Amino acid sequence: SHFPSTTLSKMLTGKIVSENPFIENLFHGVSGSCAPKDFETLMQLVYLQVVEPRFVEDEIAPAFAQLNAIVPNLAKQPNFIFSEAYLKTAYGNNPRRQLISMDMVEKMSVASLENSYKTLFSNMAGTTVYITGNVDLETIKPLVEKYIGSLPTTGKPTEYIDHNLEVVPGKVKNIFNAPMTTPKSSVLLVYSGDVEYNHENVIAMQAFRYTLDLIYTETIREEEGATYGVGTQGNVSAVPQQKGGMIIQFDTDPARVEEMIVLAIQGVEQIAENGPTEEQMVKIRENFLKNISESRISNSYWASNLRNYDLTGVDLDTEREAIINSLTSEKVKNFVADFIGQGNFVKVVMNPEE
């Protein structure tokens, strides 16, 4: 807290170390990485980030000024307008699911940021520390005890609050026009529902997404030439609720938007009715197994799996090869049919103003 960022950067010259605080919907903490020789420096930075955070008006004012200059123009951009419409539609105008606005910026101050930060980090009771990588346990143990063990604990461990930030149930749509320089239609489709959190369902959701990618590349992109690419994102979450989601997003010619939406939905229904083809299953297994060997050399992979296991009790590594090798088209079909059969579907389409 005694040094501005420019001075601290100079002090860290020759060291390979970085750390940053994070604040998520359910959790907050500090993450970082370093070369083995700089582990104590990382511990010192983590300690200072919690105990002596730096909030200096003159250093933060430029960031506020930048926001005041950017946000008014940002709110006029088609992509921003589309994202804002999606959040309002999919999450029922939940105030915790919104993009930045000038109203937010005007309410910000260094004092409010400092107060919020210190409220979150003043009590580190119940903190879990995950350390992965090239470390010697006997060497790092006293350093962890010294710096992490002395972080403030002022009461009971904090617990997350479920603010029900899930996608609204049922069928919801929002089709609207917006001003834009280059006419295009933007589409976002969301399937959501209850999904038991286990390793098999996590793999099945990934297979669902990968199959969609194969189908959309062949149909919407290559055969129809209607978009540069269809983005997909599938996930299964365990906390605060066991849920699943599949997001499908693309831009296309306004004259063909309804036609392409039909193709996108047909791709989903095709998997629910027939499952992936055998050719697609071969690609799924090859790709998934290849990713395992590549992922296991990454510290971030192990850190993520450790945290996930601690939070959910589900091990997403040990049986991975066996689950992938036993995955069948029938299993994927049944998973997708049960998932989309819950009837939760959000459709957001932005067309250009005439």
Short mmCIF file of C-alpha atoms in Angstrom, two decimals:
data_model
loop_
_atom_site.label_atom_id
_atom_site.label_comp_id
_atom_site.label_asym_id
_atom_site.label_seq_id
_atom_site.Cartn_x
_atom_site.Cartn_y
_atom_site.Cartn_z
CA SER A 1 0.00 0.00 0.00
CA HIS A 2 2.99 2.31 0.33
CA PHE A 3 3.91 2.21 -3.35
CA PRO A 4 2.07 3.15 -6.56
CA SER A 5 1.86 0.48 -9.25
CA THR A 6 4.67 2.02 -11.31
CA THR A 7 7.07 1.93 -8.35
CA LEU A 8 6.01 -1.60 -7.41
CA SER A 9 6.63 -2.79 -10.97
CA LYS A 10 10.21 -1.47 -10.77
CA MET A 11 10.69 -3.17 -7.40
CA LEU A 12 9.63 -6.47 -8.93
CA THR A 13 12.07 -6.24 -11.84
CA GLY A 14 13.77 -9.60 -12.30
CA LYS A 15 11.00 -11.50 -10.60
CA ILE A 16 8.35 -13.60 -12.33
CA VAL A 17 5.28 -12.97 -10.22
CA SER A 18 1.75 -11.64 -10.59
CA GLU A 19 -1.37 -11.53 -8.43
CA ASN A 20 -4.84 -10.04 -8.61
CA PRO A 21 -7.91 -9.97 -6.42
CA PHE A 22 -11.12 -11.38 -7.88
CA ILE A 23 -14.78 -10.85 -7.02
CA GLU A 24 -17.28 -13.29 -8.54
CA ASN A 25 -21.00 -13.79 -8.05
CA LEU A 26 -20.47 -16.29 -5.24
CA PHE A 27 -16.82 -16.11 -4.23
CA HIS A 28 -13.99 -13.65 -3.79
CA GLY A 29 -10.27 -14.02 -3.18
CA VAL A 30 -6.81 -13.51 -4.62
CA SER A 31 -5.13 -15.49 -7.38
CA GLY A 32 -1.55 -15.38 -8.59
CA SER A 33 1.36 -17.18 -10.15
CA CYS A 34 5.13 -17.07 -9.89
CA ALA A 35 8.41 -18.77 -10.66
CA PRO A 36 9.38 -21.23 -7.88
CA LYS A 37 12.15 -18.89 -6.69
CA ASP A 38 9.65 -16.03 -6.23
CA PHE A 39 7.10 -17.88 -4.11
CA GLU A 40 7.73 -15.77 -1.00
CA THR A 41 7.24 -12.59 -3.02
CA LEU A 42 3.89 -13.92 -4.21
CA MET A 43 2.87 -14.66 -0.62
CA GLN A 44 3.88 -11.15 0.41
CA LEU A 45 1.83 -9.61 -2.39
CA VAL A 46 -1.21 -11.71 -1.51
CA TYR A 47 -0.91 -10.64 2.12
CA LEU A 48 -0.64 -6.96 1.22
CA GLN A 49 -3.51 -7.23 -1.28
CA VAL A 50 -5.77 -8.30 1.57
CA VAL A 51 -4.40 -6.37 4.54
CA GLU A 52 -3.17 -3.13 2.96
CA PRO A 53 -4.95 -2.53 -0.37
CA ARG A 54 -4.10 0.76 -2.02
CA PHE A 55 -6.90 3.22 -2.83
CA VAL A 56 -5.47 6.59 -3.82
CA GLU A 57 -7.73 9.19 -5.46
CA ASP A 58 -5.11 10.53 -7.91
CA GLU A 59 -4.22 7.02 -9.13
CA ILE A 60 -7.81 5.85 -9.65
CA ALA A 61 -9.20 9.12 -11.07
CA PRO A 62 -7.83 8.42 -14.61
CA ALA A 63 -9.81 5.15 -14.71
CA PHE A 64 -12.99 7.01 -13.77
CA ALA A 65 -12.28 9.62 -16.44
CA GLN A 66 -11.81 6.87 -19.00
CA LEU A 67 -15.13 5.29 -18.05
CA ASN A 68 -16.90 8.65 -18.34
CA ALA A 69 -15.51 8.99 -21.88
CA ILE A 70 -16.14 5.43 -23.04
CA VAL A 71 -19.47 4.36 -21.54
CA PRO A 72 -21.76 6.95 -23.28
CA ASN A 73 -20.44 5.85 -26.68
CA LEU A 74 -20.37 2.19 -25.72
CA ALA A 75 -24.09 2.26 -24.96
CA LYS A 76 -24.76 3.24 -28.59
CA GLN A 77 -22.88 0.30 -30.10
CA PRO A 78 -25.04 -2.50 -31.60
CA ASN A 79 -23.12 -5.26 -29.82
CA PHE A 80 -23.62 -3.52 -26.47
CA ILE A 81 -27.32 -2.97 -27.17
CA PHE A 82 -27.69 -6.65 -28.09
CA SER A 83 -25.86 -7.89 -24.98
CA GLU A 84 -27.95 -5.63 -22.77
CA ALA A 85 -31.17 -6.90 -24.36
CA TYR A 86 -30.06 -10.50 -23.86
CA LEU A 87 -29.31 -10.00 -20.16
CA LYS A 88 -32.63 -8.26 -19.51
CA THR A 89 -34.57 -10.92 -21.40
CA ALA A 90 -32.79 -14.04 -20.17
CA TYR A 91 -32.58 -12.97 -16.54
CA GLY A 92 -35.88 -11.15 -16.14
CA ASN A 93 -34.38 -7.68 -15.59
CA ASN A 94 -32.41 -8.94 -12.60
CA PRO A 95 -30.39 -5.93 -11.32
CA ARG A 96 -27.43 -8.23 -10.66
CA ARG A 97 -27.30 -9.16 -14.36
CA GLN A 98 -26.63 -5.90 -16.16
CA LEU A 99 -23.90 -4.17 -18.12
CA ILE A 100 -22.12 -1.03 -17.05
CA SER A 101 -24.07 2.23 -17.43
CA MET A 102 -23.50 5.90 -16.79
CA ASP A 103 -25.78 5.63 -13.78
CA MET A 104 -23.33 3.13 -12.30
CA VAL A 105 -20.31 5.25 -13.20
CA GLU A 106 -21.80 8.36 -11.63
CA LYS A 107 -22.38 6.49 -8.38
CA MET A 108 -18.80 5.24 -8.21
CA SER A 109 -16.21 6.82 -5.94
CA VAL A 110 -12.86 5.82 -4.51
CA ALA A 111 -14.42 5.79 -1.06
CA SER A 112 -17.24 3.44 -2.10
CA LEU A 113 -14.81 1.09 -3.87
CA GLU A 114 -12.53 1.00 -0.84
CA ASN A 115 -15.41 0.41 1.54
CA SER A 116 -16.83 -2.45 -0.56
CA TYR A 117 -13.42 -4.05 -0.99
CA LYS A 118 -12.54 -3.90 2.69
CA THR A 119 -15.97 -5.21 3.65
CA LEU A 120 -15.34 -8.30 1.54
CA PHE A 121 -11.70 -8.89 2.50
CA SER A 122 -11.71 -7.88 6.17
CA ASN A 123 -12.62 -11.39 7.30
CA MET A 124 -10.68 -14.27 5.71
CA ALA A 125 -12.08 -16.94 8.04
CA GLY A 126 -12.84 -20.11 6.15
CA THR A 127 -10.45 -19.29 3.30
CA THR A 128 -9.30 -22.25 1.25
CA VAL A 129 -5.85 -22.03 -0.37
CA TYR A 130 -5.13 -23.97 -3.56
CA ILE A 131 -1.48 -24.30 -4.60
CA THR A 132 -0.39 -26.22 -7.68
CA GLY A 133 2.83 -26.49 -9.62
CA ASN A 134 6.55 -27.00 -9.15
CA VAL A 135 6.77 -26.49 -5.40
CA ASP A 136 8.54 -28.17 -2.50
CA LEU A 137 6.06 -28.63 0.34
CA GLU A 138 8.66 -28.32 3.09
CA THR A 139 9.88 -25.05 1.59
CA ILE A 140 6.51 -23.39 1.09
CA LYS A 141 4.81 -24.58 4.28
CA PRO A 142 6.41 -21.99 6.62
CA LEU A 143 5.76 -19.23 4.07
CA VAL A 144 2.09 -20.13 3.79
CA GLU A 145 1.83 -20.25 7.57
CA LYS A 146 3.54 -16.87 7.88
CA TYR A 147 1.64 -14.88 5.28
CA ILE A 148 -1.66 -16.68 4.69
CA GLY A 149 -2.00 -17.87 8.27
CA SER A 150 -1.80 -14.28 9.54
CA LEU A 151 -4.59 -12.90 7.37
CA PRO A 152 -7.38 -11.31 9.44
CA THR A 153 -10.22 -13.47 10.73
CA THR A 154 -12.84 -11.43 12.52
CA GLY A 155 -15.71 -13.86 12.81
CA LYS A 156 -17.46 -16.79 11.23
CA PRO A 157 -16.62 -17.76 7.63
CA THR A 158 -18.67 -15.85 5.09
CA GLU A 159 -21.17 -17.84 3.03
CA TYR A 160 -22.45 -17.10 -0.43
CA ILE A 161 -26.04 -16.02 -0.97
CA ASP A 162 -28.13 -17.52 -3.75
CA HIS A 163 -29.62 -14.47 -5.49
CA ASN A 164 -31.27 -16.70 -8.11
CA LEU A 165 -29.19 -15.52 -11.04
CA GLU A 166 -30.42 -18.34 -13.26
CA VAL A 167 -32.03 -17.97 -16.68
CA VAL A 168 -35.79 -17.45 -16.43
CA PRO A 169 -37.84 -20.63 -17.00
CA GLY A 170 -40.28 -21.14 -19.86
CA LYS A 171 -40.20 -19.79 -23.39
CA VAL A 172 -39.17 -16.14 -23.71
CA LYS A 173 -38.35 -14.07 -26.78
CA ASN A 174 -37.26 -10.54 -27.58
CA ILE A 175 -37.11 -9.46 -31.22
CA PHE A 176 -36.26 -5.81 -31.75
CA ASN A 177 -34.66 -3.32 -34.14
CA ALA A 178 -31.62 -1.16 -33.44
CA PRO A 179 -29.71 1.53 -35.35
CA MET A 180 -26.45 0.34 -36.93
CA THR A 181 -24.05 1.44 -39.63
CA THR A 182 -23.53 -2.02 -41.12
CA PRO A 183 -26.84 -3.92 -41.28
CA LYS A 184 -26.82 -7.37 -39.72
CA SER A 185 -29.05 -9.54 -37.59
CA SER A 186 -27.70 -10.91 -34.30
CA VAL A 187 -29.19 -14.05 -32.81
CA LEU A 188 -28.81 -15.61 -29.38
CA LEU A 189 -30.64 -18.79 -28.39
CA VAL A 190 -30.47 -20.26 -24.89
CA TYR A 191 -31.60 -23.67 -23.64
CA SER A 192 -31.54 -24.09 -19.85
CA GLY A 193 -32.76 -26.45 -17.17
CA ASP A 194 -32.03 -28.69 -14.21
CA VAL A 195 -29.02 -30.98 -14.67
CA GLU A 196 -27.56 -33.21 -11.97
CA TYR A 197 -23.94 -32.25 -11.47
CA ASN A 198 -21.76 -35.30 -12.09
CA HIS A 199 -18.83 -36.17 -14.32
CA GLU A 200 -20.94 -38.03 -16.87
CA ASN A 201 -23.30 -35.09 -17.39
CA VAL A 202 -20.42 -32.64 -17.68
CA ILE A 203 -18.93 -34.77 -20.49
CA ALA A 204 -22.35 -35.22 -22.12
CA MET A 205 -22.88 -31.45 -22.20
CA GLN A 206 -19.44 -30.99 -23.76
CA ALA A 207 -20.32 -33.62 -26.37
CA PHE A 208 -23.60 -31.82 -27.05
CA ARG A 209 -21.72 -28.60 -27.69
CA TYR A 210 -19.02 -30.23 -29.83
CA THR A 211 -21.65 -31.96 -31.98
CA LEU A 212 -23.47 -28.66 -32.50
CA ASP A 213 -20.18 -27.10 -33.62
CA LEU A 214 -19.73 -29.86 -36.21
CA ILE A 215 -23.32 -29.54 -37.46
CA TYR A 216 -23.30 -25.73 -37.67
CA THR A 217 -19.94 -25.63 -39.43
CA GLU A 218 -21.30 -27.98 -42.08
CA THR A 219 -24.75 -26.43 -42.47
CA ILE A 220 -24.99 -22.76 -41.51
CA ARG A 221 -21.41 -21.81 -42.34
CA GLU A 222 -20.31 -24.00 -45.25
CA GLU A 223 -23.49 -25.11 -47.04
CA GLU A 224 -25.47 -21.90 -46.51
CA GLY A 225 -22.57 -19.45 -46.23
CA ALA A 226 -24.79 -17.48 -43.87
CA THR A 227 -22.26 -16.58 -41.16
CA TYR A 228 -18.55 -16.58 -40.38
CA GLY A 229 -19.26 -18.94 -37.52
CA VAL A 230 -21.76 -19.99 -34.88
CA GLY A 231 -20.58 -19.62 -31.30
CA THR A 232 -21.70 -22.20 -28.75
CA GLN A 233 -21.21 -22.42 -25.02
CA GLY A 234 -22.42 -25.28 -22.84
CA ASN A 235 -22.02 -25.66 -19.10
CA VAL A 236 -23.21 -27.63 -16.10
CA SER A 237 -22.96 -25.90 -12.71
CA ALA A 238 -23.21 -27.26 -9.18
CA VAL A 239 -23.54 -24.13 -7.04
CA PRO A 240 -25.68 -22.46 -6.01
CA GLN A 241 -28.04 -24.72 -7.99
CA GLN A 242 -27.47 -27.74 -10.20
CA LYS A 243 -28.24 -26.29 -13.62
CA GLY A 244 -27.23 -26.59 -17.24
CA GLY A 245 -27.15 -24.14 -20.12
CA MET A 246 -26.46 -24.11 -23.84
CA ILE A 247 -25.93 -20.80 -25.63
CA ILE A 248 -25.98 -20.50 -29.44
CA GLN A 249 -25.01 -17.17 -31.00
CA PHE A 250 -24.37 -15.88 -34.51
CA ASP A 251 -24.70 -12.90 -36.84
CA THR A 252 -26.25 -13.22 -40.29
CA ASP A 253 -27.91 -11.44 -43.19
CA PRO A 254 -31.23 -9.87 -42.03
CA ALA A 255 -32.93 -11.38 -45.08
CA ARG A 256 -31.99 -14.89 -43.91
CA VAL A 257 -32.23 -14.60 -40.15
CA GLU A 258 -35.41 -16.65 -39.65
CA GLU A 259 -34.14 -19.34 -42.00
CA MET A 260 -30.89 -19.64 -40.02
CA ILE A 261 -32.70 -19.73 -36.68
CA VAL A 262 -34.69 -22.69 -37.99
CA LEU A 263 -31.44 -24.45 -38.96
CA ALA A 264 -29.92 -23.74 -35.55
CA ILE A 265 -32.91 -25.22 -33.74
CA GLN A 266 -33.00 -28.20 -36.11
CA GLY A 267 -29.38 -28.93 -35.16
CA VAL A 268 -30.36 -29.21 -31.50
CA GLU A 269 -33.43 -31.31 -32.23
CA GLN A 270 -31.41 -33.59 -34.51
CA ILE A 271 -29.14 -34.52 -31.61
CA ALA A 272 -32.08 -34.97 -29.23
CA GLU A 273 -33.80 -37.31 -31.70
CA ASN A 274 -30.90 -39.27 -33.17
CA GLY A 275 -27.76 -38.47 -31.18
CA PRO A 276 -24.42 -37.74 -32.86
CA THR A 277 -23.51 -39.82 -35.88
CA GLU A 278 -20.79 -42.45 -35.48
CA GLU A 279 -18.41 -40.22 -37.42
CA GLN A 280 -19.15 -37.38 -35.01
CA MET A 281 -18.65 -39.68 -32.01
CA VAL A 282 -15.20 -40.66 -33.29
CA LYS A 283 -14.25 -36.98 -33.53
CA ILE A 284 -15.65 -36.29 -30.05
CA ARG A 285 -13.61 -39.05 -28.42
CA GLU A 286 -10.42 -38.17 -30.29
CA ASN A 287 -10.72 -34.49 -29.44
CA PHE A 288 -11.65 -35.00 -25.78
CA LEU A 289 -8.87 -37.53 -25.15
CA LYS A 290 -6.32 -35.28 -26.82
CA ASN A 291 -7.38 -32.36 -24.66
CA ILE A 292 -6.80 -34.39 -21.48
CA SER A 293 -3.10 -34.92 -22.13
CA GLU A 294 -2.66 -31.28 -23.11
CA SER A 295 -4.57 -30.00 -20.07
CA ARG A 296 -2.77 -32.11 -17.48
CA ILE A 297 0.49 -30.24 -17.96
CA SER A 298 -1.19 -26.98 -16.99
CA ASN A 299 -1.23 -25.60 -13.46
CA SER A 300 -4.52 -23.86 -14.18
CA TYR A 301 -6.14 -27.21 -15.02
CA TRP A 302 -5.19 -28.71 -11.66
CA ALA A 303 -6.08 -25.55 -9.76
CA SER A 304 -9.51 -25.51 -11.39
CA ASN A 305 -10.10 -29.19 -10.66
CA LEU A 306 -8.96 -28.85 -7.05
CA ARG A 307 -11.30 -25.95 -6.47
CA ASN A 308 -14.16 -27.71 -8.21
CA TYR A 309 -13.66 -30.88 -6.16
CA ASP A 310 -13.53 -28.88 -2.95
CA LEU A 311 -16.79 -27.08 -3.79
CA THR A 312 -18.76 -29.96 -5.29
CA GLY A 313 -17.16 -33.23 -4.22
CA VAL A 314 -17.02 -34.25 -7.90
CA ASP A 315 -13.66 -35.36 -9.31
CA LEU A 316 -13.48 -34.23 -12.95
CA ASP A 317 -10.14 -35.90 -13.71
CA THR A 318 -9.64 -39.43 -12.34
CA GLU A 319 -12.24 -41.27 -14.43
CA ARG A 320 -12.16 -38.92 -17.41
CA GLU A 321 -10.72 -41.32 -20.00
CA ALA A 322 -13.07 -44.12 -18.96
CA ILE A 323 -16.13 -41.85 -19.17
CA ILE A 324 -15.12 -40.53 -22.59
CA ASN A 325 -14.42 -44.01 -23.95
CA SER A 326 -17.78 -45.27 -22.67
CA LEU A 327 -19.68 -42.30 -24.12
CA THR A 328 -22.19 -43.39 -26.77
CA SER A 329 -24.49 -41.62 -29.19
CA GLU A 330 -27.42 -42.99 -27.21
CA LYS A 331 -26.15 -41.43 -23.98
CA VAL A 332 -25.71 -38.04 -25.62
CA LYS A 333 -29.15 -38.31 -27.26
CA ASN A 334 -30.86 -39.11 -23.97
CA PHE A 335 -29.03 -36.32 -22.15
CA VAL A 336 -29.98 -33.71 -24.76
CA ALA A 337 -33.57 -34.94 -25.03
CA ASP A 338 -34.04 -34.71 -21.26
CA PHE A 339 -32.35 -31.31 -21.15
CA ILE A 340 -34.27 -29.51 -23.90
CA GLY A 341 -37.43 -31.42 -23.00
CA GLN A 342 -37.77 -29.19 -19.94
CA GLY A 343 -39.06 -26.52 -22.32
CA ASN A 344 -36.87 -23.60 -21.26
CA PHE A 345 -35.87 -21.55 -24.29
CA VAL A 346 -34.80 -17.91 -24.72
CA LYS A 347 -34.67 -16.31 -28.16
CA VAL A 348 -33.19 -12.84 -28.64
CA VAL A 349 -32.90 -11.33 -32.13
CA MET A 350 -31.66 -7.87 -33.03
CA ASN A 351 -32.43 -6.64 -36.55
CA PRO A 352 -31.33 -3.36 -38.15
CA GLU A 353 -33.72 -0.43 -38.17
CA GLU A 354 -35.25 0.13 -41.58
#
